[in-house]
Amino acid sequence: MEIKIKYFTDKIDRVAPISKGDWIDLRAAETVRMKAGEFRLIPLGVAMQLPQGYEAHVCPRSSTFKNFGVIQTNSMGIIDNTYCGDNDQWFFPAFALRDTVINVNDRICQFRIMENQPKIEFNIVESLGNADRGGHGSTGVK
């Protein structure tokens, strides 16, 4: 699969080809200083044209909070294939829980390409016909 990518800066490392199944790291396109309690849209320095029928799922890297003290405000971002114009730069919506500095080219999030959800029809029933698991939060207790 090929994806067109446009860079808004030459200060970040280029996205490299990946193996099937891997997540792709994205980098801060500028140095950002944040105070605890501050929200910022951190530019990622790229725009992409995803294939028809696909979307990108953008999540923090596992080390993002530990290294920078920020969380992604929408937990996971969804970028659909229609967000593909020359000025449709991708951003990371960050909320700082401590004062922090994220430097240009720091890896702060990752994405993967997923096929759009297929058409689904819901069939209303009185019973699902399966055994109960024990309710919300019942696994992994012991």
PDB file of N, CA and C in Angstrom, residues 4-89:
ATOM      1  N   LYS A   4       0.427   8.890  -0.051  1.00  0.00           N
ATOM      2  CA  LYS A   4       1.064  10.169  -0.341  1.00  0.00           C
ATOM      3  C   LYS A   4       1.233  10.922   0.967  1.00  0.00           C
ATOM      4  N   ILE A   5       2.431  11.522   1.165  1.00  0.00           N
ATOM      5  CA  ILE A   5       2.712  12.284   2.376  1.00  0.00           C
ATOM      6  C   ILE A   5       3.358  13.614   1.998  1.00  0.00           C
ATOM      7  N   LYS A   6       2.882  14.668   2.612  1.00  0.00           N
ATOM      8  CA  LYS A   6       3.448  16.005   2.420  1.00  0.00           C
ATOM      9  C   LYS A   6       4.049  16.439   3.752  1.00  0.00           C
ATOM     10  N   TYR A   7       5.266  16.969   3.710  1.00  0.00           N
ATOM     11  CA  TYR A   7       5.928  17.476   4.921  1.00  0.00           C
ATOM     12  C   TYR A   7       5.813  18.993   4.963  1.00  0.00           C
ATOM     13  N   PHE A   8       5.569  19.530   6.153  1.00  0.00           N
ATOM     14  CA  PHE A   8       5.482  20.965   6.365  1.00  0.00           C
ATOM     15  C   PHE A   8       6.792  21.541   6.892  1.00  0.00           C
ATOM     16  N   THR A   9       7.753  20.685   7.203  1.00  0.00           N
ATOM     17  CA  THR A   9       9.039  21.112   7.731  1.00  0.00           C
ATOM     18  C   THR A   9      10.107  20.097   7.351  1.00  0.00           C
ATOM     19  N   ASP A  10      11.351  20.550   7.299  1.00  0.00           N
ATOM     20  CA  ASP A  10      12.465  19.629   7.080  1.00  0.00           C
ATOM     21  C   ASP A  10      13.202  19.358   8.388  1.00  0.00           C
ATOM     22  N   LYS A  11      12.607  19.751   9.521  1.00  0.00           N
ATOM     23  CA  LYS A  11      13.246  19.585  10.835  1.00  0.00           C
ATOM     24  C   LYS A  11      12.877  18.280  11.527  1.00  0.00           C
ATOM     25  N   ILE A  12      12.001  17.468  10.903  1.00  0.00           N
ATOM     26  CA  ILE A  12      11.642  16.184  11.504  1.00  0.00           C
ATOM     27  C   ILE A  12      12.123  15.049  10.603  1.00  0.00           C
ATOM     28  N   ASP A  13      12.429  13.913  11.253  1.00  0.00           N
ATOM     29  CA  ASP A  13      12.811  12.733  10.487  1.00  0.00           C
ATOM     30  C   ASP A  13      11.635  12.287   9.627  1.00  0.00           C
ATOM     31  N   ARG A  14      11.934  11.768   8.478  1.00  0.00           N
ATOM     32  CA  ARG A  14      10.912  11.274   7.563  1.00  0.00           C
ATOM     33  C   ARG A  14      10.327   9.963   8.078  1.00  0.00           C
ATOM     34  N   VAL A  15       9.061   9.730   7.762  1.00  0.00           N
ATOM     35  CA  VAL A  15       8.411   8.475   8.110  1.00  0.00           C
ATOM     36  C   VAL A  15       9.026   7.387   7.240  1.00  0.00           C
ATOM     37  N   ALA A  16       9.429   6.298   7.884  1.00  0.00           N
ATOM     38  CA  ALA A  16      10.092   5.213   7.158  1.00  0.00           C
ATOM     39  C   ALA A  16       9.084   4.123   6.798  1.00  0.00           C
ATOM     40  N   PRO A  17       9.367   3.355   5.735  1.00  0.00           N
ATOM     41  CA  PRO A  17       8.507   2.205   5.429  1.00  0.00           C
ATOM     42  C   PRO A  17       8.456   1.269   6.638  1.00  0.00           C
ATOM     43  N   ILE A  18       7.333   0.580   6.798  1.00  0.00           N
ATOM     44  CA  ILE A  18       7.168  -0.295   7.956  1.00  0.00           C
ATOM     45  C   ILE A  18       6.785  -1.698   7.511  1.00  0.00           C
ATOM     46  N   SER A  19       6.918  -2.620   8.452  1.00  0.00           N
ATOM     47  CA  SER A  19       6.442  -3.985   8.239  1.00  0.00           C
ATOM     48  C   SER A  19       4.962  -4.046   8.553  1.00  0.00           C
ATOM     49  N   LYS A  20       4.290  -5.013   8.005  1.00  0.00           N
ATOM     50  CA  LYS A  20       2.865  -5.179   8.248  1.00  0.00           C
ATOM     51  C   LYS A  20       2.617  -5.320   9.752  1.00  0.00           C
ATOM     52  N   GLY A  21       1.652  -4.549  10.251  1.00  0.00           N
ATOM     53  CA  GLY A  21       1.260  -4.646  11.653  1.00  0.00           C
ATOM     54  C   GLY A  21       1.908  -3.627  12.565  1.00  0.00           C
ATOM     55  N   ASP A  22       3.001  -3.002  12.160  1.00  0.00           N
ATOM     56  CA  ASP A  22       3.683  -2.032  13.013  1.00  0.00           C
ATOM     57  C   ASP A  22       2.904  -0.723  13.117  1.00  0.00           C
ATOM     58  N   TRP A  23       3.110  -0.019  14.224  1.00  0.00           N
ATOM     59  CA  TRP A  23       2.628   1.349  14.376  1.00  0.00           C
ATOM     60  C   TRP A  23       3.708   2.266  13.822  1.00  0.00           C
ATOM     61  N   ILE A  24       3.316   3.460  13.373  1.00  0.00           N
ATOM     62  CA  ILE A  24       4.238   4.401  12.745  1.00  0.00           C
ATOM     63  C   ILE A  24       4.370   5.611  13.652  1.00  0.00           C
ATOM     64  N   ASP A  25       5.596   5.926  14.057  1.00  0.00           N
ATOM     65  CA  ASP A  25       5.836   7.066  14.946  1.00  0.00           C
ATOM     66  C   ASP A  25       5.676   8.390  14.207  1.00  0.00           C
ATOM     67  N   LEU A  26       5.126   9.363  14.924  1.00  0.00           N
ATOM     68  CA  LEU A  26       5.033  10.742  14.435  1.00  0.00           C
ATOM     69  C   LEU A  26       5.760  11.649  15.417  1.00  0.00           C
ATOM     70  N   ARG A  27       6.235  12.782  14.926  1.00  0.00           N
ATOM     71  CA  ARG A  27       7.120  13.650  15.696  1.00  0.00           C
ATOM     72  C   ARG A  27       6.573  15.067  15.802  1.00  0.00           C
ATOM     73  N   ALA A  28       6.955  15.735  16.874  1.00  0.00           N
ATOM     74  CA  ALA A  28       6.598  17.143  17.031  1.00  0.00           C
ATOM     75  C   ALA A  28       7.322  17.945  15.960  1.00  0.00           C
ATOM     76  N   ALA A  29       6.579  18.802  15.266  1.00  0.00           N
ATOM     77  CA  ALA A  29       7.158  19.586  14.173  1.00  0.00           C
ATOM     78  C   ALA A  29       7.746  20.904  14.663  1.00  0.00           C
ATOM     79  N   GLU A  30       7.533  21.222  15.933  1.00  0.00           N
ATOM     80  CA  GLU A  30       8.130  22.431  16.520  1.00  0.00           C
ATOM     81  C   GLU A  30       8.348  22.181  18.006  1.00  0.00           C
ATOM     82  N   THR A  31       9.209  22.971  18.611  1.00  0.00           N
ATOM     83  CA  THR A  31       9.408  22.887  20.061  1.00  0.00           C
ATOM     84  C   THR A  31       8.224  23.545  20.753  1.00  0.00           C
ATOM     85  N   VAL A  32       7.662  22.829  21.728  1.00  0.00           N
ATOM     86  CA  VAL A  32       6.474  23.294  22.440  1.00  0.00           C
ATOM     87  C   VAL A  32       6.775  23.309  23.935  1.00  0.00           C
ATOM     88  N   ARG A  33       6.524  24.459  24.577  1.00  0.00           N
ATOM     89  CA  ARG A  33       6.630  24.580  26.025  1.00  0.00           C
ATOM     90  C   ARG A  33       5.215  24.672  26.577  1.00  0.00           C
ATOM     91  N   MET A  34       4.918  23.826  27.558  1.00  0.00           N
ATOM     92  CA  MET A  34       3.574  23.813  28.130  1.00  0.00           C
ATOM     93  C   MET A  34       3.655  23.868  29.647  1.00  0.00           C
ATOM     94  N   LYS A  35       2.731  24.595  30.230  1.00  0.00           N
ATOM     95  CA  LYS A  35       2.574  24.645  31.682  1.00  0.00           C
ATOM     96  C   LYS A  35       1.528  23.616  32.090  1.00  0.00           C
ATOM     97  N   ALA A  36       1.602  23.138  33.312  1.00  0.00           N
ATOM     98  CA  ALA A  36       0.594  22.201  33.823  1.00  0.00           C
ATOM     99  C   ALA A  36      -0.791  22.812  33.638  1.00  0.00           C
ATOM    100  N   GLY A  37      -1.723  22.026  33.120  1.00  0.00           N
ATOM    101  CA  GLY A  37      -3.085  22.484  32.897  1.00  0.00           C
ATOM    102  C   GLY A  37      -3.316  23.137  31.547  1.00  0.00           C
ATOM    103  N   GLU A  38      -2.286  23.236  30.723  1.00  0.00           N
ATOM    104  CA  GLU A  38      -2.410  23.886  29.418  1.00  0.00           C
ATOM    105  C   GLU A  38      -2.726  22.861  28.323  1.00  0.00           C
ATOM    106  N   PHE A  39      -3.532  23.287  27.348  1.00  0.00           N
ATOM    107  CA  PHE A  39      -3.862  22.482  26.174  1.00  0.00           C
ATOM    108  C   PHE A  39      -3.181  23.088  24.956  1.00  0.00           C
ATOM    109  N   ARG A  40      -2.652  22.219  24.082  1.00  0.00           N
ATOM    110  CA  ARG A  40      -2.061  22.677  22.816  1.00  0.00           C
ATOM    111  C   ARG A  40      -2.317  21.646  21.731  1.00  0.00           C
ATOM    112  N   LEU A  41      -2.532  22.132  20.524  1.00  0.00           N
ATOM    113  CA  LEU A  41      -2.512  21.271  19.353  1.00  0.00           C
ATOM    114  C   LEU A  41      -1.071  21.286  18.843  1.00  0.00           C
ATOM    115  N   ILE A  42      -0.372  20.190  19.006  1.00  0.00           N
ATOM    116  CA  ILE A  42       1.033  20.121  18.607  1.00  0.00           C
ATOM    117  C   ILE A  42       1.099  19.679  17.146  1.00  0.00           C
ATOM    118  N   PRO A  43       1.656  20.512  16.273  1.00  0.00           N
ATOM    119  CA  PRO A  43       1.743  20.128  14.860  1.00  0.00           C
ATOM    120  C   PRO A  43       2.698  18.953  14.670  1.00  0.00           C
ATOM    121  N   LEU A  44       2.285  18.038  13.797  1.00  0.00           N
ATOM    122  CA  LEU A  44       3.088  16.848  13.523  1.00  0.00           C
ATOM    123  C   LEU A  44       3.852  16.955  12.208  1.00  0.00           C
ATOM    124  N   GLY A  45       3.661  18.046  11.486  1.00  0.00           N
ATOM    125  CA  GLY A  45       4.477  18.333  10.314  1.00  0.00           C
ATOM    126  C   GLY A  45       4.171  17.524   9.076  1.00  0.00           C
ATOM    127  N   VAL A  46       3.029  16.811   9.065  1.00  0.00           N
ATOM    128  CA  VAL A  46       2.684  15.995   7.908  1.00  0.00           C
ATOM    129  C   VAL A  46       1.210  16.139   7.559  1.00  0.00           C
ATOM    130  N   ALA A  47       0.919  15.932   6.294  1.00  0.00           N
ATOM    131  CA  ALA A  47      -0.440  15.712   5.790  1.00  0.00           C
ATOM    132  C   ALA A  47      -0.333  14.462   4.922  1.00  0.00           C
ATOM    133  N   MET A  48      -1.397  13.680   4.884  1.00  0.00           N
ATOM    134  CA  MET A  48      -1.358  12.443   4.104  1.00  0.00           C
ATOM    135  C   MET A  48      -2.654  12.244   3.332  1.00  0.00           C
ATOM    136  N   GLN A  49      -2.534  11.566   2.231  1.00  0.00           N
ATOM    137  CA  GLN A  49      -3.707  11.128   1.483  1.00  0.00           C
ATOM    138  C   GLN A  49      -3.822   9.627   1.693  1.00  0.00           C
ATOM    139  N   LEU A  50      -4.757   9.245   2.571  1.00  0.00           N
ATOM    140  CA  LEU A  50      -4.965   7.835   2.866  1.00  0.00           C
ATOM    141  C   LEU A  50      -5.787   7.199   1.742  1.00  0.00           C
ATOM    142  N   PRO A  51      -5.626   5.902   1.529  1.00  0.00           N
ATOM    143  CA  PRO A  51      -6.415   5.237   0.496  1.00  0.00           C
ATOM    144  C   PRO A  51      -7.914   5.294   0.813  1.00  0.00           C
ATOM    145  N   GLN A  52      -8.723   5.315  -0.226  1.00  0.00           N
ATOM    146  CA  GLN A  52     -10.176   5.271  -0.066  1.00  0.00           C
ATOM    147  C   GLN A  52     -10.553   4.053   0.774  1.00  0.00           C
ATOM    148  N   GLY A  53     -11.437   4.254   1.771  1.00  0.00           N
ATOM    149  CA  GLY A  53     -11.884   3.144   2.605  1.00  0.00           C
ATOM    150  C   GLY A  53     -11.004   2.877   3.810  1.00  0.00           C
ATOM    151  N   TYR A  54     -10.030   3.772   4.072  1.00  0.00           N
ATOM    152  CA  TYR A  54      -9.136   3.606   5.218  1.00  0.00           C
ATOM    153  C   TYR A  54      -9.135   4.866   6.070  1.00  0.00           C
ATOM    154  N   GLU A  55      -8.736   4.706   7.329  1.00  0.00           N
ATOM    155  CA  GLU A  55      -8.595   5.818   8.265  1.00  0.00           C
ATOM    156  C   GLU A  55      -7.345   5.585   9.103  1.00  0.00           C
ATOM    157  N   ALA A  56      -6.833   6.647   9.691  1.00  0.00           N
ATOM    158  CA  ALA A  56      -5.676   6.537  10.582  1.00  0.00           C
ATOM    159  C   ALA A  56      -6.160   6.641  12.018  1.00  0.00           C
ATOM    160  N   HIS A  57      -5.636   5.779  12.878  1.00  0.00           N
ATOM    161  CA  HIS A  57      -5.880   5.849  14.313  1.00  0.00           C
ATOM    162  C   HIS A  57      -4.598   6.370  14.956  1.00  0.00           C
ATOM    163  N   VAL A  58      -4.695   7.537  15.610  1.00  0.00           N
ATOM    164  CA  VAL A  58      -3.535   8.206  16.200  1.00  0.00           C
ATOM    165  C   VAL A  58      -3.624   8.098  17.719  1.00  0.00           C
ATOM    166  N   CYS A  59      -2.570   7.565  18.340  1.00  0.00           N
ATOM    167  CA  CYS A  59      -2.518   7.354  19.791  1.00  0.00           C
ATOM    168  C   CYS A  59      -1.172   7.823  20.337  1.00  0.00           C
ATOM    169  N   PRO A  60      -1.119   8.131  21.638  1.00  0.00           N
ATOM    170  CA  PRO A  60       0.180   8.448  22.227  1.00  0.00           C
ATOM    171  C   PRO A  60       1.095   7.226  22.181  1.00  0.00           C
ATOM    172  N   ARG A  61       2.390   7.454  22.160  1.00  0.00           N
ATOM    173  CA  ARG A  61       3.343   6.359  22.326  1.00  0.00           C
ATOM    174  C   ARG A  61       3.299   5.935  23.793  1.00  0.00           C
ATOM    175  N   SER A  62       3.734   4.756  24.105  1.00  0.00           N
ATOM    176  CA  SER A  62       3.682   4.277  25.497  1.00  0.00           C
ATOM    177  C   SER A  62       4.536   5.134  26.427  1.00  0.00           C
ATOM    178  N   SER A  63       5.553   5.805  25.892  1.00  0.00           N
ATOM    179  CA  SER A  63       6.444   6.624  26.718  1.00  0.00           C
ATOM    180  C   SER A  63       6.060   8.101  26.742  1.00  0.00           C
ATOM    181  N   THR A  64       5.013   8.513  26.037  1.00  0.00           N
ATOM    182  CA  THR A  64       4.681   9.935  25.925  1.00  0.00           C
ATOM    183  C   THR A  64       4.393  10.573  27.277  1.00  0.00           C
ATOM    184  N   PHE A  65       3.574   9.929  28.097  1.00  0.00           N
ATOM    185  CA  PHE A  65       3.264  10.520  29.397  1.00  0.00           C
ATOM    186  C   PHE A  65       4.491  10.526  30.303  1.00  0.00           C
ATOM    187  N   LYS A  66       5.222   9.413  30.341  1.00  0.00           N
ATOM    188  CA  LYS A  66       6.415   9.320  31.192  1.00  0.00           C
ATOM    189  C   LYS A  66       7.448  10.378  30.806  1.00  0.00           C
ATOM    190  N   ASN A  67       7.678  10.547  29.513  1.00  0.00           N
ATOM    191  CA  ASN A  67       8.720  11.469  29.057  1.00  0.00           C
ATOM    192  C   ASN A  67       8.302  12.940  29.078  1.00  0.00           C
ATOM    193  N   PHE A  68       7.024  13.210  28.807  1.00  0.00           N
ATOM    194  CA  PHE A  68       6.615  14.601  28.610  1.00  0.00           C
ATOM    195  C   PHE A  68       5.505  15.069  29.541  1.00  0.00           C
ATOM    196  N   GLY A  69       4.837  14.160  30.246  1.00  0.00           N
ATOM    197  CA  GLY A  69       3.776  14.559  31.163  1.00  0.00           C
ATOM    198  C   GLY A  69       2.531  15.079  30.472  1.00  0.00           C
ATOM    199  N   VAL A  70       2.293  14.646  29.228  1.00  0.00           N
ATOM    200  CA  VAL A  70       1.091  15.061  28.504  1.00  0.00           C
ATOM    201  C   VAL A  70       0.252  13.831  28.188  1.00  0.00           C
ATOM    202  N   ILE A  71      -1.054  14.070  28.070  1.00  0.00           N
ATOM    203  CA  ILE A  71      -1.970  13.038  27.616  1.00  0.00           C
ATOM    204  C   ILE A  71      -2.679  13.555  26.369  1.00  0.00           C
ATOM    205  N   GLN A  72      -3.141  12.640  25.554  1.00  0.00           N
ATOM    206  CA  GLN A  72      -3.897  13.009  24.355  1.00  0.00           C
ATOM    207  C   GLN A  72      -5.342  13.229  24.780  1.00  0.00           C
ATOM    208  N   THR A  73      -5.871  14.414  24.495  1.00  0.00           N
ATOM    209  CA  THR A  73      -7.171  14.787  25.048  1.00  0.00           C
ATOM    210  C   THR A  73      -8.330  13.969  24.507  1.00  0.00           C
ATOM    211  N   ASN A  74      -8.239  13.456  23.315  1.00  0.00           N
ATOM    212  CA  ASN A  74      -9.331  12.664  22.772  1.00  0.00           C
ATOM    213  C   ASN A  74      -9.036  11.166  22.838  1.00  0.00           C
ATOM    214  N   SER A  75      -8.062  10.774  23.645  1.00  0.00           N
ATOM    215  CA  SER A  75      -7.648   9.381  23.863  1.00  0.00           C
ATOM    216  C   SER A  75      -7.116   8.714  22.601  1.00  0.00           C
ATOM    217  N   MET A  76      -7.840   8.821  21.516  1.00  0.00           N
ATOM    218  CA  MET A  76      -7.381   8.307  20.231  1.00  0.00           C
ATOM    219  C   MET A  76      -7.992   9.178  19.145  1.00  0.00           C
ATOM    220  N   GLY A  77      -7.166   9.649  18.248  1.00  0.00           N
ATOM    221  CA  GLY A  77      -7.664  10.466  17.152  1.00  0.00           C
ATOM    222  C   GLY A  77      -7.967   9.616  15.938  1.00  0.00           C
ATOM    223  N   ILE A  78      -9.015   9.980  15.228  1.00  0.00           N
ATOM    224  CA  ILE A  78      -9.373   9.305  13.984  1.00  0.00           C
ATOM    225  C   ILE A  78      -9.233  10.325  12.856  1.00  0.00           C
ATOM    226  N   ILE A  79      -8.427   9.996  11.860  1.00  0.00           N
ATOM    227  CA  ILE A  79      -8.261  10.853  10.686  1.00  0.00           C
ATOM    228  C   ILE A  79      -8.778  10.068   9.496  1.00  0.00           C
ATOM    229  N   ASP A  80      -9.866  10.556   8.895  1.00  0.00           N
ATOM    230  CA  ASP A  80     -10.431   9.821   7.772  1.00  0.00           C
ATOM    231  C   ASP A  80      -9.756  10.223   6.463  1.00  0.00           C
ATOM    232  N   ASN A  81     -10.038   9.463   5.424  1.00  0.00           N
ATOM    233  CA  ASN A  81      -9.329   9.660   4.155  1.00  0.00           C
ATOM    234  C   ASN A  81      -9.730  10.952   3.435  1.00  0.00           C
ATOM    235  N   THR A  82     -10.773  11.648   3.889  1.00  0.00           N
ATOM    236  CA  THR A  82     -11.134  12.912   3.240  1.00  0.00           C
ATOM    237  C   THR A  82     -10.326  14.091   3.789  1.00  0.00           C
ATOM    238  N   TYR A  83      -9.608  13.897   4.896  1.00  0.00           N
ATOM    239  CA  TYR A  83      -8.745  14.944   5.459  1.00  0.00           C
ATOM    240  C   TYR A  83      -7.396  14.830   4.753  1.00  0.00           C
ATOM    241  N   CYS A  84      -7.346  15.335   3.499  1.00  0.00           N
ATOM    242  CA  CYS A  84      -6.165  15.067   2.668  1.00  0.00           C
ATOM    243  C   CYS A  84      -5.756  16.264   1.814  1.00  0.00           C
ATOM    244  N   GLY A  85      -6.166  17.473   2.215  1.00  0.00           N
ATOM    245  CA  GLY A  85      -5.782  18.652   1.457  1.00  0.00           C
ATOM    246  C   GLY A  85      -4.356  19.085   1.754  1.00  0.00           C
ATOM    247  N   ASP A  86      -3.846  19.975   0.930  1.00  0.00           N
ATOM    248  CA  ASP A  86      -2.470  20.446   1.099  1.00  0.00           C
ATOM    249  C   ASP A  86      -2.229  21.129   2.444  1.00  0.00           C
ATOM    250  N   ASN A  87      -3.252  21.666   3.072  1.00  0.00           N
ATOM    251  CA  ASN A  87      -3.095  22.331   4.372  1.00  0.00           C
ATOM    252  C   ASN A  87      -3.685  21.533   5.522  1.00  0.00           C
ATOM    253  N   ASP A  88      -4.045  20.268   5.290  1.00  0.00           N
ATOM    254  CA  ASP A  88      -4.633  19.421   6.335  1.00  0.00           C
ATOM    255  C   ASP A  88      -3.541  18.729   7.146  1.00  0.00           C
ATOM    256  N   GLN A  89      -2.763  19.544   7.852  1.00  0.00           N
ATOM    257  CA  GLN A  89      -1.687  19.025   8.698  1.00  0.00           C
ATOM    258  C   GLN A  89      -2.286  18.241   9.866  1.00  0.00           C
TER     259      GLN A  89
END
